[in-house]
PDB file of C-alpha atoms in Angstrom:
ATOM      1  CA  UNK A   4      92.561 105.778 108.288  1.00 91.00           C
ATOM      2  CA  UNK A   5      94.836 103.445 106.302  1.00 92.00           C
ATOM      3  CA  UNK A   6      94.118 105.273 103.076  1.00 94.00           C
ATOM      4  CA  UNK A   7      94.633 108.659 104.764  1.00 95.00           C
ATOM      5  CA  UNK A   8      98.078 107.538 105.925  1.00 94.00           C
ATOM      6  CA  UNK A   9      99.148 107.710 102.264  1.00 92.00           C
ATOM      7  CA  UNK A  10      98.404 111.444 102.398  1.00 93.00           C
ATOM      8  CA  UNK A  11     100.597 111.883 105.483  1.00 93.00           C
ATOM      9  CA  UNK A  12     103.763 112.785 103.611  1.00 92.00           C
ATOM     10  CA  UNK A  13     102.129 116.065 102.577  1.00 94.00           C
ATOM     11  CA  UNK A  14      99.023 116.520 104.758  1.00 95.00           C
ATOM     12  CA  UNK A  15      97.956 116.373 108.372  1.00 94.00           C
ATOM     13  CA  UNK A  16      94.632 116.933 110.033  1.00 94.00           C
ATOM     14  CA  UNK A  17      95.910 119.569 112.465  1.00 92.00           C
ATOM     15  CA  UNK A  18      98.919 121.294 110.866  1.00 93.00           C
ATOM     16  CA  UNK A  19     100.027 122.562 107.488  1.00 94.00           C
ATOM     17  CA  UNK A  20     102.803 120.588 105.855  1.00 95.00           C
ATOM     18  CA  UNK A  21     103.648 120.596 102.141  1.00 94.00           C
ATOM     19  CA  UNK A  22      99.864 120.602 101.756  1.00 95.00           C
ATOM     20  CA  UNK A  23      97.316 122.427 103.915  1.00 96.00           C
ATOM     21  CA  UNK A  24      95.760 120.966 107.067  1.00 95.00           C
ATOM     22  CA  UNK A  25      92.497 119.090 106.719  1.00 95.00           C
ATOM     23  CA  UNK A  26      90.729 120.178 109.932  1.00 94.00           C
ATOM     24  CA  UNK A  27      87.646 122.112 108.862  1.00 92.00           C
ATOM     25  CA  UNK A  28      87.934 120.833 105.293  1.00 94.00           C
ATOM     26  CA  UNK A  29      84.229 120.240 104.575  1.00 95.00           C
ATOM     27  CA  UNK A  30      82.511 123.473 103.673  1.00 95.00           C
ATOM     28  CA  UNK A  31      85.806 125.351 103.310  1.00 95.00           C
ATOM     29  CA  UNK A  32      86.571 127.249 100.129  1.00 97.00           C
ATOM     30  CA  UNK A  33      89.579 125.786  98.289  1.00 97.00           C
ATOM     31  CA  UNK A  34      92.719 127.835  98.748  1.00 97.00           C
ATOM     32  CA  UNK A  35      91.541 129.563 101.914  1.00 96.00           C
ATOM     33  CA  UNK A  36      93.604 128.271 104.866  1.00 94.00           C
ATOM     34  CA  UNK A  37      95.199 131.440 106.260  1.00 92.00           C
ATOM     35  CA  UNK A  38      98.942 131.605 105.754  1.00 92.00           C
ATOM     36  CA  UNK A  39      99.169 128.628 103.400  1.00 95.00           C
ATOM     37  CA  UNK A  40     100.867 129.258 100.036  1.00 95.00           C
ATOM     38  CA  UNK A  41      98.361 127.942  97.496  1.00 97.00           C
ATOM     39  CA  UNK A  42      98.671 128.032  93.736  1.00 97.00           C
ATOM     40  CA  UNK A  43      96.693 130.742  91.975  1.00 97.00           C
ATOM     41  CA  UNK A  44      94.750 127.921  90.327  1.00 97.00           C
ATOM     42  CA  UNK A  45      93.566 126.561  93.683  1.00 97.00           C
ATOM     43  CA  UNK A  46      92.781 129.993  95.158  1.00 97.00           C
ATOM     44  CA  UNK A  47      90.791 130.930  92.048  1.00 97.00           C
ATOM     45  CA  UNK A  48      89.074 127.563  91.519  1.00 97.00           C
ATOM     46  CA  UNK A  49      85.817 128.562  93.210  1.00 97.00           C
ATOM     47  CA  UNK A  50      85.577 125.098  94.749  1.00 98.00           C
ATOM     48  CA  UNK A  51      83.931 124.583  98.119  1.00 98.00           C
ATOM     49  CA  UNK A  52      84.965 121.236  99.554  1.00 97.00           C
ATOM     50  CA  UNK A  53      82.199 118.669 100.011  1.00 97.00           C
ATOM     51  CA  UNK A  54      81.908 114.961  99.200  1.00 97.00           C
ATOM     52  CA  UNK A  55      81.344 115.563  95.504  1.00 98.00           C
ATOM     53  CA  UNK A  56      84.083 118.142  94.963  1.00 98.00           C
ATOM     54  CA  UNK A  57      86.578 116.151  97.023  1.00 98.00           C
ATOM     55  CA  UNK A  58      85.699 112.945  95.189  1.00 98.00           C
ATOM     56  CA  UNK A  59      86.367 114.613  91.828  1.00 97.00           C
ATOM     57  CA  UNK A  60      89.577 116.227  93.055  1.00 97.00           C
ATOM     58  CA  UNK A  61      90.916 113.046  94.637  1.00 97.00           C
ATOM     59  CA  UNK A  62      90.175 111.075  91.469  1.00 97.00           C
ATOM     60  CA  UNK A  63      92.286 113.432  89.332  1.00 96.00           C
ATOM     61  CA  UNK A  64      93.675 116.520  91.085  1.00 96.00           C
ATOM     62  CA  UNK A  65      95.426 118.019  88.064  1.00 95.00           C
ATOM     63  CA  UNK A  66      92.420 117.657  85.793  1.00 95.00           C
ATOM     64  CA  UNK A  67      90.073 119.064  88.415  1.00 96.00           C
ATOM     65  CA  UNK A  68      92.293 122.060  89.205  1.00 97.00           C
ATOM     66  CA  UNK A  69      94.788 122.519  86.363  1.00 96.00           C
ATOM     67  CA  UNK A  70      97.821 124.366  87.702  1.00 96.00           C
ATOM     68  CA  UNK A  71      97.388 123.072  91.247  1.00 95.00           C
ATOM     69  CA  UNK A  72     100.583 122.479  93.200  1.00 94.00           C
ATOM     70  CA  UNK A  73      99.206 119.049  94.192  1.00 90.00           C
ATOM     71  CA  UNK A  74     101.023 116.767  91.802  1.00 86.00           C
ATOM     72  CA  UNK A  75      99.607 113.543  93.261  1.00 89.00           C
ATOM     73  CA  UNK A  76      98.153 111.300  90.536  1.00 90.00           C
ATOM     74  CA  UNK A  77      94.951 110.706  92.486  1.00 93.00           C
ATOM     75  CA  UNK A  78      93.048 107.721  93.839  1.00 96.00           C
ATOM     76  CA  UNK A  79      91.580 105.818  90.929  1.00 95.00           C
ATOM     77  CA  UNK A  80      89.529 103.306  92.935  1.00 97.00           C
ATOM     78  CA  UNK A  81      86.078 104.785  93.749  1.00 97.00           C
ATOM     79  CA  UNK A  82      85.745 102.480  96.787  1.00 97.00           C
ATOM     80  CA  UNK A  83      89.031 103.758  98.238  1.00 97.00           C
ATOM     81  CA  UNK A  84      87.960 107.370  97.638  1.00 97.00           C
ATOM     82  CA  UNK A  85      84.644 106.693  99.378  1.00 97.00           C
ATOM     83  CA  UNK A  86      86.461 105.171 102.353  1.00 97.00           C
ATOM     84  CA  UNK A  87      88.857 108.133 102.520  1.00 97.00           C
ATOM     85  CA  UNK A  88      85.980 110.618 102.345  1.00 97.00           C
ATOM     86  CA  UNK A  89      84.111 108.776 105.117  1.00 97.00           C
ATOM     87  CA  UNK A  90      87.242 108.942 107.291  1.00 96.00           C
ATOM     88  CA  UNK A  91      87.760 112.641 106.547  1.00 96.00           C
ATOM     89  CA  UNK A  92      84.136 113.520 107.323  1.00 95.00           C
ATOM     90  CA  UNK A  93      84.567 112.141 110.837  1.00 94.00           C
ATOM     91  CA  UNK A  94      88.210 113.035 111.485  1.00 94.00           C
ATOM     92  CA  UNK A  95      87.938 116.650 110.351  1.00 92.00           C
ATOM     93  CA  UNK A  96      85.179 117.225 112.890  1.00 87.00           C
ATOM     94  CA  UNK A  97      87.040 115.632 115.810  1.00 87.00           C
ATOM     95  CA  UNK A  98      87.872 117.313 119.130  1.00 85.00           C
ATOM     96  CA  UNK A  99      91.432 117.807 117.908  1.00 83.00           C
ATOM     97  CA  UNK A 100      90.170 119.634 114.835  1.00 86.00           C
ATOM     98  CA  UNK A 101      87.787 121.698 116.944  1.00 80.00           C
ATOM     99  CA  UNK A 102      90.770 122.850 119.032  1.00 77.00           C
ATOM    100  CA  UNK A 103      92.648 123.795 115.846  1.00 74.00           C
ATOM    101  CA  UNK A 104      89.683 125.812 114.647  1.00 63.00           C
ATOM    102  CA  UNK A 105      89.033 127.643 117.903  1.00 58.00           C
ATOM    103  CA  UNK A 106      92.564 127.896 119.326  1.00 57.00           C
ATOM    104  CA  UNK A 107      93.723 126.903 122.802  1.00 53.00           C
ATOM    105  CA  UNK A 108      91.202 127.088 125.581  1.00 47.00           C
ATOM    106  CA  UNK A 109      92.033 128.364 129.085  1.00 44.00           C
TER     107      UNK A 109
END
């Protein structure tokens, strides 16, 4: 969670900010959150987010998707990336994220 807090200026689990929301991230095609204004590079990247693709992207976003709007330099430390990915795998499948994905329930 501590590492994810660094992402909080641009990202949230539940809502779009400067960057798209992370709920439902694993298995989602890059550039596919409805209504979010992605770069052409991200929309056309062909990436489907999983541990491997996220690890590569988080290590060097601009090298992984040249032309991406994400100008963050990346997380160089593999241990920190692994910890962030472990957090995201759990957090993006939380009850809160399930509500985001399915909408409000009666």
